Short mmCIF file of C-alpha atoms (C1' of nucleotides) in Angstrom, two decimals:
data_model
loop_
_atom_site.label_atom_id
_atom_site.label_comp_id
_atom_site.label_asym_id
_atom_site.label_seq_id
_atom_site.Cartn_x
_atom_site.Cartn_y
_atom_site.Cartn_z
CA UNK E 1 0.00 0.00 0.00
CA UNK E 2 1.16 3.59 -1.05
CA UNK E 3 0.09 6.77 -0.24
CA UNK E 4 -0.14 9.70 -2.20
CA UNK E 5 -1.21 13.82 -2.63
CA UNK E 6 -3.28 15.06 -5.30
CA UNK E 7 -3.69 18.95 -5.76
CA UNK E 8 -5.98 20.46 -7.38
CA UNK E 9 -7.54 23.74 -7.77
CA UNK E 10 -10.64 23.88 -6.29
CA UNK E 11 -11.92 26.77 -8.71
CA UNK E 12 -11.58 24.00 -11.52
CA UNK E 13 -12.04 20.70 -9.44
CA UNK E 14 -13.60 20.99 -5.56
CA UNK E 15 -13.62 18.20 -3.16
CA UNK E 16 -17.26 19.01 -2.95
CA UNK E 17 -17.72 18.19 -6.78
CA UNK E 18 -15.82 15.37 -6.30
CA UNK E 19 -18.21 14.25 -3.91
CA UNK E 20 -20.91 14.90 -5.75
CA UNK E 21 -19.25 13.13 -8.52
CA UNK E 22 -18.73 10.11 -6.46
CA UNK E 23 -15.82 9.21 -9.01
CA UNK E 24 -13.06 11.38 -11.30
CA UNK E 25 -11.03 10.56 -13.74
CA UNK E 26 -7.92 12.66 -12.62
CA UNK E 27 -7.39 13.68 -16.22
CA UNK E 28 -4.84 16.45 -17.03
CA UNK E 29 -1.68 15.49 -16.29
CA UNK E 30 0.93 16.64 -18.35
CA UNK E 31 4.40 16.18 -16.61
CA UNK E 32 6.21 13.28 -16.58
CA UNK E 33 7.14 12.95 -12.78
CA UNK E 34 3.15 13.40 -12.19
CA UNK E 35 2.93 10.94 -14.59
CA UNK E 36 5.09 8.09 -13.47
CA UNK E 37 3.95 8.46 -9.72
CA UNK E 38 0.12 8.27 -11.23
CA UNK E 39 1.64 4.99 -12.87
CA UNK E 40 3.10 3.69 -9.72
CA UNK E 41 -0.45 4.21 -7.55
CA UNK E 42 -2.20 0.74 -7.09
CA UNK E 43 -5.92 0.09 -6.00
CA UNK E 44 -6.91 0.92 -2.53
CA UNK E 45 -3.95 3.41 -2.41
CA UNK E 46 -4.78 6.25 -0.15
CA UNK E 47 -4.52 9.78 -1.66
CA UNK E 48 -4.94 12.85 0.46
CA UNK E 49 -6.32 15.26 -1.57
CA UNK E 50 -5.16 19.16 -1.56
CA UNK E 51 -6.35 22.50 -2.72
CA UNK E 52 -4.10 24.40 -4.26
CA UNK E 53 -4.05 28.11 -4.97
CA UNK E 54 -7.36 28.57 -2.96
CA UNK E 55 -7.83 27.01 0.18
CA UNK E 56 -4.04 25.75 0.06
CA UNK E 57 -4.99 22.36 2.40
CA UNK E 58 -5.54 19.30 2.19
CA UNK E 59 -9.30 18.56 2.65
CA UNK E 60 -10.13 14.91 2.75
CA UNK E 61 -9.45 11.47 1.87
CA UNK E 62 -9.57 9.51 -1.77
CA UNK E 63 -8.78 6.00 -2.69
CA UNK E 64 -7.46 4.57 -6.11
CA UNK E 65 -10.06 2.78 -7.52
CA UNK E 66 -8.78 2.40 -11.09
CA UNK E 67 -5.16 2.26 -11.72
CA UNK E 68 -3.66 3.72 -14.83
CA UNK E 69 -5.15 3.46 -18.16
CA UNK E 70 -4.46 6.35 -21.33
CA UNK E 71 -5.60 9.52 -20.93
CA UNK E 72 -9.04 10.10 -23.00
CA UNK E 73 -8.71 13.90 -23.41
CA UNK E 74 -5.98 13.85 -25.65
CA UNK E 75 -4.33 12.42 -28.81
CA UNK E 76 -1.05 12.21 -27.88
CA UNK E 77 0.64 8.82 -26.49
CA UNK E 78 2.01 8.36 -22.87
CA UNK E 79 -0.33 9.97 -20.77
CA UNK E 80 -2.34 8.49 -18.16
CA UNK E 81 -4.88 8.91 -15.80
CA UNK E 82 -5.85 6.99 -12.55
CA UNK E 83 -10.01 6.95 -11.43
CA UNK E 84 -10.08 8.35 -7.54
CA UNK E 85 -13.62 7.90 -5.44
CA UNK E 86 -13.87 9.83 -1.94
CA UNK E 87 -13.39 8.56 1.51
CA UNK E 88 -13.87 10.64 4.00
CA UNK E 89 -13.89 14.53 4.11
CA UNK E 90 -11.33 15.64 7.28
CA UNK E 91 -13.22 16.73 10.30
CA UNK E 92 -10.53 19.41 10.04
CA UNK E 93 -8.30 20.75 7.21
CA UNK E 94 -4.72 20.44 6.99
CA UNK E 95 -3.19 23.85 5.95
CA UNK E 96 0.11 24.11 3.81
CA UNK E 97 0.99 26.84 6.75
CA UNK E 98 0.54 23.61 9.46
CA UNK E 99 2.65 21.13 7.08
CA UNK E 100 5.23 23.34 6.97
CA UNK E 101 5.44 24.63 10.66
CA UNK E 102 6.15 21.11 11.26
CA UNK E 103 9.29 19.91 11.11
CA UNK E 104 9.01 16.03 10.59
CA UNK E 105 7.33 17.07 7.26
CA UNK E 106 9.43 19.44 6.04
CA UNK E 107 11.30 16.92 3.51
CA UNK E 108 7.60 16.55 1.72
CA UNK E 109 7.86 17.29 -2.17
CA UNK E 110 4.58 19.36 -1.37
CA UNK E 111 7.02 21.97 0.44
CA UNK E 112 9.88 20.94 -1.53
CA UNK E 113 8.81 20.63 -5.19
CA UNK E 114 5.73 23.26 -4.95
CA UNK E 115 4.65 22.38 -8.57
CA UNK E 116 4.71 18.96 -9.05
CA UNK E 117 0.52 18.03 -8.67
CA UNK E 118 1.05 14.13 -7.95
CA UNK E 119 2.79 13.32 -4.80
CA UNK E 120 4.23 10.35 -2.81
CA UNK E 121 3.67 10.51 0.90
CA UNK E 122 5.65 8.38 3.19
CA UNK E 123 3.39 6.75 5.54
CA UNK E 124 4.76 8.54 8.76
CA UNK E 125 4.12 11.57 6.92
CA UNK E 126 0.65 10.43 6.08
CA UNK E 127 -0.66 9.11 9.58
CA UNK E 128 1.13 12.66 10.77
CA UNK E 129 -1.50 14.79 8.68
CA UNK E 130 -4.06 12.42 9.26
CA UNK E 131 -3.54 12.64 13.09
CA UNK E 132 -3.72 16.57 12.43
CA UNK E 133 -7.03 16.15 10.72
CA UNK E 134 -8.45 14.85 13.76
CA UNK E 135 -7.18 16.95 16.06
CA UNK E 136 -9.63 18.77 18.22
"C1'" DG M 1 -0.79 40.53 -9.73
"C1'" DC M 2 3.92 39.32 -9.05
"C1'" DC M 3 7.57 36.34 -9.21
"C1'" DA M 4 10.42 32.14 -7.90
"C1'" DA M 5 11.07 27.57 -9.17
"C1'" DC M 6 10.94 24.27 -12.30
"C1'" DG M 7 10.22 21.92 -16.90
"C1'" DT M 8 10.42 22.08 -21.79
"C1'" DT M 9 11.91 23.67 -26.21
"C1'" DG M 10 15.00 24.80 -29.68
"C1'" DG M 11 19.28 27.01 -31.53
"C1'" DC M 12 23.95 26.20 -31.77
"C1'" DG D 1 24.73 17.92 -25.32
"C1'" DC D 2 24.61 22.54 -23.48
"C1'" DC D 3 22.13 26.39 -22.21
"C1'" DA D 4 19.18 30.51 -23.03
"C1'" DA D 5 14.50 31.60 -23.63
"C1'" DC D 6 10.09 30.74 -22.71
"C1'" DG D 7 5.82 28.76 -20.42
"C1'" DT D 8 3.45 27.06 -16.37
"C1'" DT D 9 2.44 26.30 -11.60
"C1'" DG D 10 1.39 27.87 -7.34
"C1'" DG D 11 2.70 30.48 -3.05
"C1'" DC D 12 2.64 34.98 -1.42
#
DNA sequence: GCCAACGTTGGC
DNA sequence: GCCAACGTTGGC
């Protein structure tokens, strides 16, 4: 089991919609680190997911329940997307501001490679922001 | 809205 | 194969 960050803006893709969705297609990606980690998730993976720009925290839970298969909204070769359905919305956001104040996750590529929109997340790091999530 | 960081493209 | 120029992302 692996455990991963998705960002995305929620002006163009909420949590909420997601919800309401029930099930994306995380479509889009077009760099090839983002790429090979969206290769490398499995199903059942856990993927926190993030909003970037706006919000700039992590607001709930996902799972991988597709792995990779080519990317339908475009022609060219070598893309890939992965199908995500919800899990649970955090009873309280994780801010980028917390994440970084702390220093056990300061090696995260969220803090460390601010652009790349796929993410691996060690599992310390992981149960660490889901711990934070719960806090009171 | 600005700009730093990073990735990609293309000239040489 | 190097590197300058350009484009994009995302934090501030």
């Amino acid at each position: 089991m692996n455990y991963w960050l998705v960002k995305s803006e929620p002006f163009k893709y909420s949590w909420d919609h997601f919800v309401t969705e029930g099930e994306a297609v995380w479509d889009g990606i077009r760099n090839y680190q983002a790429r090979n980690n969206l290769m490398s998730m499995k199903t059942d993976d856990l993927v926190l997911f993030y909003h970037s720009n706006e919000g700039k925290e992590i607001v709930g839970l996902a799972k991988v329940s597709k792995e990779f298969y080519p990317d339908p909204t475009t022609e060219e070769k070598g893309w890939v997307v992965v199908n995500l359905v919800p899990v649970a919305k955090f009873p309280k956001t994780v801010t980028l501001a917390e994440i970084k104040a702390d220093r056990r996750l300061q090696d995260m590529l969220l803090i460390r490679n601010s652009r790349l929109s796929v993410i691996p997340v060690r599992l310390e790091e992981f149960d660490l922001i889901v711990a934070f999530a719960h806090e009171v």
